[in-house]
């Protein structure tokens, strides 16, 4: 400023050009069976074996009937969170409402984590994923020719009983969708279809949703099933808080924290099938 000029502060633009994250079909929980948790542990009864009735005669105890068998799913609230510092200068100078924007951004990060773990979670200190559940059946994608590819999809579809298929969806990587887009059915028509007013494609009439949580390399997988048979224990929906005390005060920062607590496990493995080796 020795020449007598004036200091003009920098300004921030009116919007943020955001990096696009992975789509999260399970982010809204609309496909899940959500159960409120009033404590850190919730036990959910589930039916392992259906009862079977028989015919009998008067004054004779029936034989051959099968009684129902029960089990319990134990859900333990797991904590998913992010704590990120944001400079006060950025908050003050930005034309957009940065705290609200950052809260939404971190909420999306939690949603991506939830999406990942509901597919691939170990079940130990984190939710149990459908793909990693040992009881969920798998079906190998046969790449020999168009006929075997078509039949592989049919096997995956029909591996899930009709009662579950009523609310079933497909989850797959973009690579899997690209591969299956080239497969023809027995009438020489594309296996994947799309209605004019729908943002997603359909496979055997069921919606197809894309997620890179399954993986971005080939061979890849596709999951078909009814997510209402994954039980989701909701202990605490996402909460956001800010704090500028302690070291943050001296550094002129605001700590933004988002946190949610939940657990999830597969209640009926037969409601799902995983098609492997898609390439």
CSV table of C-alpha atoms in Angstrom, one decimal:
chain,number,residue,atom,x,y,z
A,1,UNK,CA,0.0,0.0,0.0
A,2,UNK,CA,3.0,2.3,-0.2
A,3,UNK,CA,1.6,3.8,-3.4
A,4,UNK,CA,-1.5,4.9,-1.6
A,5,UNK,CA,-3.9,2.2,-2.8
A,6,UNK,CA,-6.8,0.8,-0.8
A,7,UNK,CA,-7.1,-2.8,0.5
A,8,UNK,CA,-10.2,-4.5,-1.1
A,9,UNK,CA,-11.3,-7.7,0.7
A,10,UNK,CA,-11.9,-10.9,-1.3
A,11,UNK,CA,-15.4,-12.0,-2.0
A,12,UNK,CA,-17.0,-15.4,-2.3
A,13,UNK,CA,-19.3,-16.4,-5.1
A,14,UNK,CA,-23.0,-16.9,-4.6
A,15,UNK,CA,-22.8,-20.7,-5.0
A,16,UNK,CA,-20.6,-23.7,-4.5
A,17,UNK,CA,-19.7,-26.0,-7.4
A,18,UNK,CA,-19.9,-29.3,-5.6
A,19,UNK,CA,-18.2,-32.6,-6.3
A,20,UNK,CA,-20.8,-35.3,-7.0
A,21,UNK,CA,-20.7,-38.3,-4.7
A,22,UNK,CA,-21.9,-41.8,-5.2
A,23,UNK,CA,-25.7,-42.3,-5.4
A,24,UNK,CA,-27.1,-43.8,-2.2
A,25,UNK,CA,-30.3,-45.8,-2.8
A,26,UNK,CA,-30.5,-46.6,0.9
A,27,UNK,CA,-29.8,-43.1,2.1
A,28,UNK,CA,-33.5,-42.2,2.8
A,29,UNK,CA,-34.2,-45.6,4.6
A,30,UNK,CA,-37.4,-45.8,2.5
A,31,UNK,CA,-36.5,-49.4,1.4
A,32,UNK,CA,-35.8,-50.5,5.0
A,33,UNK,CA,-37.9,-51.8,7.9
A,34,UNK,CA,-37.1,-49.0,10.4
A,35,UNK,CA,-37.7,-49.7,14.1
A,36,UNK,CA,-37.2,-47.0,16.7
A,37,UNK,CA,-34.7,-47.9,19.5
A,38,UNK,CA,-35.5,-46.4,22.9
A,39,UNK,CA,-32.2,-47.9,24.4
A,40,UNK,CA,-28.8,-48.9,23.0
A,41,UNK,CA,-29.9,-52.5,22.5
A,42,UNK,CA,-33.0,-53.8,20.7
A,43,UNK,CA,-34.0,-57.5,20.3
A,44,UNK,CA,-36.3,-58.2,17.3
A,45,UNK,CA,-38.0,-61.6,17.1
A,46,UNK,CA,-38.0,-63.2,13.7
A,47,UNK,CA,-39.6,-66.4,12.4
A,48,UNK,CA,-37.0,-69.0,11.3
A,49,UNK,CA,-39.4,-71.8,10.4
A,50,UNK,CA,-43.0,-71.5,9.2
A,51,UNK,CA,-45.6,-73.7,10.9
A,52,UNK,CA,-47.1,-76.5,8.8
A,53,UNK,CA,-50.7,-77.6,9.4
A,54,UNK,CA,-52.0,-81.1,8.9
A,55,UNK,CA,-55.4,-82.9,8.6
A,56,UNK,CA,-56.5,-84.8,11.7
A,57,UNK,CA,-59.4,-86.8,12.9
A,58,UNK,CA,-61.6,-86.3,16.0
A,59,UNK,CA,-60.1,-87.4,19.3
A,60,UNK,CA,-56.8,-88.1,17.7
A,61,UNK,CA,-53.7,-86.0,18.2
A,62,UNK,CA,-52.5,-84.7,14.8
A,63,UNK,CA,-49.2,-86.0,13.5
A,64,UNK,CA,-46.7,-84.4,11.0
A,65,UNK,CA,-47.4,-80.8,11.9
A,66,UNK,CA,-44.4,-78.4,12.2
A,67,UNK,CA,-44.4,-75.8,14.9
A,68,UNK,CA,-42.9,-72.4,14.2
A,69,UNK,CA,-39.3,-71.8,15.2
A,70,UNK,CA,-38.2,-68.4,16.5
A,71,UNK,CA,-35.0,-66.4,16.8
A,72,UNK,CA,-33.9,-63.0,18.0
A,73,UNK,CA,-31.9,-60.3,16.1
A,74,UNK,CA,-29.9,-58.2,18.5
A,75,UNK,CA,-29.3,-54.6,17.3
A,76,UNK,CA,-26.7,-52.5,19.1
A,77,UNK,CA,-26.6,-48.8,18.4
A,78,UNK,CA,-23.5,-47.9,16.3
A,79,UNK,CA,-22.2,-44.4,16.1
A,80,UNK,CA,-21.5,-42.8,12.7
A,81,UNK,CA,-20.2,-39.2,12.8
A,82,UNK,CA,-18.1,-36.5,11.3
A,83,UNK,CA,-16.4,-33.5,13.0
A,84,UNK,CA,-14.9,-31.0,10.7
A,85,UNK,CA,-13.4,-27.5,11.4
A,86,UNK,CA,-14.5,-24.6,9.2
A,87,UNK,CA,-12.8,-21.2,9.4
A,88,UNK,CA,-14.8,-18.3,10.7
A,89,UNK,CA,-13.5,-16.2,7.8
A,90,UNK,CA,-15.0,-18.6,5.3
A,91,UNK,CA,-18.3,-18.6,7.2
A,92,UNK,CA,-18.4,-14.7,7.4
A,93,UNK,CA,-17.3,-14.0,3.9
A,94,UNK,CA,-19.3,-16.6,2.0
A,95,UNK,CA,-22.5,-15.5,0.3
A,96,UNK,CA,-24.0,-18.9,0.8
A,97,UNK,CA,-25.1,-20.1,4.2
A,98,UNK,CA,-22.0,-22.2,4.9
A,99,UNK,CA,-23.1,-23.9,8.1
A,100,UNK,CA,-26.3,-25.2,6.5
A,101,UNK,CA,-24.4,-26.2,3.4
A,102,UNK,CA,-21.7,-28.1,5.4
A,103,UNK,CA,-24.3,-29.8,7.5
A,104,UNK,CA,-26.0,-31.1,4.3
A,105,UNK,CA,-22.7,-32.1,2.9
A,106,UNK,CA,-21.7,-34.2,6.0
A,107,UNK,CA,-25.2,-35.7,6.1
A,108,UNK,CA,-24.6,-37.0,2.6
A,109,UNK,CA,-21.3,-38.5,3.8
A,110,UNK,CA,-23.1,-40.3,6.5
A,111,UNK,CA,-25.6,-41.6,4.0
A,112,UNK,CA,-22.8,-43.0,1.8
A,113,UNK,CA,-21.4,-44.8,4.8
A,114,UNK,CA,-24.8,-46.2,5.7
A,115,UNK,CA,-25.3,-47.3,2.1
A,116,UNK,CA,-21.8,-49.0,2.1
A,117,UNK,CA,-22.3,-50.9,5.4
A,118,UNK,CA,-25.8,-52.1,4.6
A,119,UNK,CA,-24.2,-53.8,1.6
A,120,UNK,CA,-20.8,-54.8,2.9
A,121,UNK,CA,-20.8,-54.3,6.7
A,122,UNK,CA,-19.1,-57.0,8.8
A,123,UNK,CA,-21.8,-57.0,11.5
A,124,UNK,CA,-19.0,-56.5,14.1
A,125,UNK,CA,-18.9,-53.0,15.5
A,126,UNK,CA,-20.9,-52.0,12.4
A,127,UNK,CA,-24.1,-53.0,10.6
A,128,UNK,CA,-24.3,-56.3,8.8
A,129,UNK,CA,-24.3,-56.1,5.0
A,130,UNK,CA,-26.4,-58.2,2.7
A,131,UNK,CA,-23.5,-59.2,0.5
A,132,UNK,CA,-21.3,-60.2,3.5
A,133,UNK,CA,-24.1,-62.2,5.1
A,134,UNK,CA,-23.1,-65.9,4.8
A,135,UNK,CA,-26.7,-67.1,4.6
A,136,UNK,CA,-27.6,-65.0,1.6
A,137,UNK,CA,-27.4,-67.2,-1.5
A,138,UNK,CA,-25.3,-66.4,-4.6
A,139,UNK,CA,-25.6,-67.1,-8.2
A,140,UNK,CA,-22.7,-67.1,-10.7
A,141,UNK,CA,-23.2,-65.0,-13.9
A,142,UNK,CA,-22.5,-67.4,-16.8
A,143,UNK,CA,-20.7,-65.4,-19.6
A,144,UNK,CA,-20.7,-68.3,-22.1
A,145,UNK,CA,-23.2,-66.7,-24.5
A,146,UNK,CA,-26.3,-64.5,-24.5
A,147,UNK,CA,-28.5,-67.4,-23.5
A,148,UNK,CA,-26.5,-68.3,-20.4
A,149,UNK,CA,-26.3,-64.6,-19.4
A,150,UNK,CA,-30.1,-64.4,-19.7
A,151,UNK,CA,-30.6,-67.5,-17.7
A,152,UNK,CA,-28.2,-66.3,-15.0
A,153,UNK,CA,-30.4,-63.2,-14.5
A,154,UNK,CA,-33.5,-65.5,-14.3
A,155,UNK,CA,-31.8,-67.7,-11.7
A,156,UNK,CA,-31.0,-64.7,-9.5
A,157,UNK,CA,-34.6,-63.4,-9.9
A,158,UNK,CA,-36.3,-66.7,-9.1
A,159,UNK,CA,-33.9,-67.5,-6.3
A,160,UNK,CA,-36.0,-65.0,-4.3
A,161,UNK,CA,-39.4,-66.4,-3.5
A,162,UNK,CA,-42.4,-64.7,-5.2
A,163,UNK,CA,-43.7,-63.4,-1.8
A,164,UNK,CA,-40.5,-61.4,-1.4
A,165,UNK,CA,-40.3,-60.3,-5.0
A,166,UNK,CA,-43.4,-58.0,-4.6
A,167,UNK,CA,-41.3,-55.3,-3.1
A,168,UNK,CA,-37.8,-56.2,-4.4
A,169,UNK,CA,-35.3,-54.0,-6.2
A,170,UNK,CA,-31.9,-54.4,-7.8
A,171,UNK,CA,-28.8,-52.8,-6.6
A,172,UNK,CA,-25.7,-52.9,-8.8
A,173,UNK,CA,-22.7,-51.0,-9.9
A,174,UNK,CA,-22.7,-48.9,-13.0
A,175,UNK,CA,-20.4,-51.4,-14.6
A,176,UNK,CA,-22.9,-54.2,-14.0
A,177,UNK,CA,-25.7,-52.1,-15.5
A,178,UNK,CA,-23.6,-51.3,-18.5
A,179,UNK,CA,-22.9,-55.1,-19.0
A,180,UNK,CA,-26.5,-56.2,-18.5
A,181,UNK,CA,-27.7,-53.5,-20.9
A,182,UNK,CA,-26.2,-55.6,-23.7
A,183,UNK,CA,-28.0,-58.8,-22.8
A,184,UNK,CA,-31.1,-59.9,-24.8
A,185,UNK,CA,-33.9,-62.0,-23.5
A,186,UNK,CA,-35.4,-65.0,-25.3
A,187,UNK,CA,-37.4,-62.7,-27.6
A,188,UNK,CA,-34.2,-60.9,-28.6
A,189,UNK,CA,-35.2,-57.8,-26.7
A,190,UNK,CA,-33.0,-55.9,-24.3
A,191,UNK,CA,-33.2,-57.3,-20.8
A,192,UNK,CA,-33.0,-53.8,-19.3
A,193,UNK,CA,-35.9,-51.5,-20.0
A,194,UNK,CA,-36.9,-48.0,-19.0
A,195,UNK,CA,-40.3,-46.4,-18.8
A,196,UNK,CA,-40.5,-42.8,-20.2
A,197,UNK,CA,-41.4,-41.2,-16.8
A,198,UNK,CA,-38.9,-43.1,-14.6
A,199,UNK,CA,-35.3,-42.0,-13.8
A,200,UNK,CA,-34.2,-45.6,-13.3
A,201,UNK,CA,-34.1,-48.7,-15.5
A,202,UNK,CA,-35.9,-52.0,-14.8
A,203,UNK,CA,-34.8,-55.6,-14.9
A,204,UNK,CA,-37.5,-58.2,-15.0
A,205,UNK,CA,-39.9,-55.4,-14.2
A,206,UNK,CA,-38.1,-54.4,-10.9
A,207,UNK,CA,-36.3,-51.0,-10.4
A,208,UNK,CA,-32.5,-50.9,-10.8
A,209,UNK,CA,-30.5,-48.5,-8.6
A,210,UNK,CA,-26.9,-47.8,-9.1
A,211,UNK,CA,-24.3,-47.7,-6.3
A,212,UNK,CA,-20.5,-47.8,-6.5
A,213,UNK,CA,-20.4,-49.2,-2.9
A,214,UNK,CA,-20.6,-52.7,-4.6
A,215,UNK,CA,-17.3,-51.9,-6.4
A,216,UNK,CA,-15.9,-50.3,-9.5
A,217,UNK,CA,-13.9,-53.1,-10.9
A,218,UNK,CA,-14.9,-56.2,-13.0
A,219,UNK,CA,-16.1,-58.7,-12.3
A,220,UNK,CA,-18.8,-57.1,-10.2
A,221,UNK,CA,-22.0,-58.0,-8.5
A,222,UNK,CA,-25.7,-57.3,-8.4
A,223,UNK,CA,-28.0,-57.7,-5.5
A,224,UNK,CA,-31.7,-58.5,-5.9
A,225,UNK,CA,-34.0,-58.6,-2.9
A,226,UNK,CA,-36.5,-57.0,-0.7
A,227,UNK,CA,-34.9,-54.6,1.8
A,228,UNK,CA,-37.9,-54.6,4.1
A,229,UNK,CA,-36.3,-57.8,5.4
A,230,UNK,CA,-33.3,-56.0,6.7
A,231,UNK,CA,-34.2,-54.6,10.1
A,232,UNK,CA,-32.9,-51.1,10.8
A,233,UNK,CA,-32.8,-50.0,14.4
A,234,UNK,CA,-32.9,-46.2,14.6
A,235,UNK,CA,-31.5,-45.0,17.9
A,236,UNK,CA,-30.8,-41.4,16.9
A,237,UNK,CA,-31.6,-39.7,13.6
A,238,UNK,CA,-28.9,-37.4,12.3
A,239,UNK,CA,-28.2,-34.4,14.5
A,240,UNK,CA,-25.9,-31.4,13.7
A,241,UNK,CA,-24.2,-29.2,16.2
A,242,UNK,CA,-21.5,-26.4,16.1
A,243,UNK,CA,-19.0,-25.3,18.6
A,244,UNK,CA,-16.2,-22.6,18.6
A,245,UNK,CA,-14.9,-23.0,22.1
A,246,UNK,CA,-11.4,-24.2,23.3
A,247,UNK,CA,-8.8,-24.4,20.6
A,248,UNK,CA,-11.4,-23.6,18.0
A,249,UNK,CA,-11.8,-20.1,19.6
A,250,UNK,CA,-8.0,-19.4,19.3
A,251,UNK,CA,-7.9,-20.8,15.8
A,252,UNK,CA,-11.0,-18.8,14.8
A,253,UNK,CA,-12.7,-21.9,13.7
A,254,UNK,CA,-16.2,-23.5,14.1
A,255,UNK,CA,-16.4,-27.2,14.6
A,256,UNK,CA,-19.3,-28.7,12.7
A,257,UNK,CA,-20.4,-32.1,14.0
A,258,UNK,CA,-23.0,-34.5,12.5
A,259,UNK,CA,-23.9,-37.8,14.2
A,260,UNK,CA,-26.4,-40.6,13.9
A,261,UNK,CA,-26.8,-43.9,15.8
A,262,UNK,CA,-28.3,-47.0,14.4
A,263,UNK,CA,-27.7,-50.7,13.6
A,264,UNK,CA,-29.0,-53.0,10.9
A,265,UNK,CA,-29.0,-56.8,10.3
A,266,UNK,CA,-30.5,-59.2,7.7
A,267,UNK,CA,-33.8,-60.6,9.2
A,268,UNK,CA,-34.5,-63.1,6.3
A,269,UNK,CA,-31.6,-64.1,4.1
A,270,UNK,CA,-33.9,-65.8,1.7
A,271,UNK,CA,-35.3,-62.4,0.7
A,272,UNK,CA,-32.0,-61.8,-1.2
A,273,UNK,CA,-29.8,-63.2,-3.9
A,274,UNK,CA,-26.4,-61.9,-5.1
A,275,UNK,CA,-25.3,-62.4,-8.7
A,276,UNK,CA,-21.5,-62.6,-8.9
A,277,UNK,CA,-18.9,-62.5,-11.7
A,278,UNK,CA,-20.7,-60.0,-13.9
A,279,UNK,CA,-18.3,-59.0,-16.8
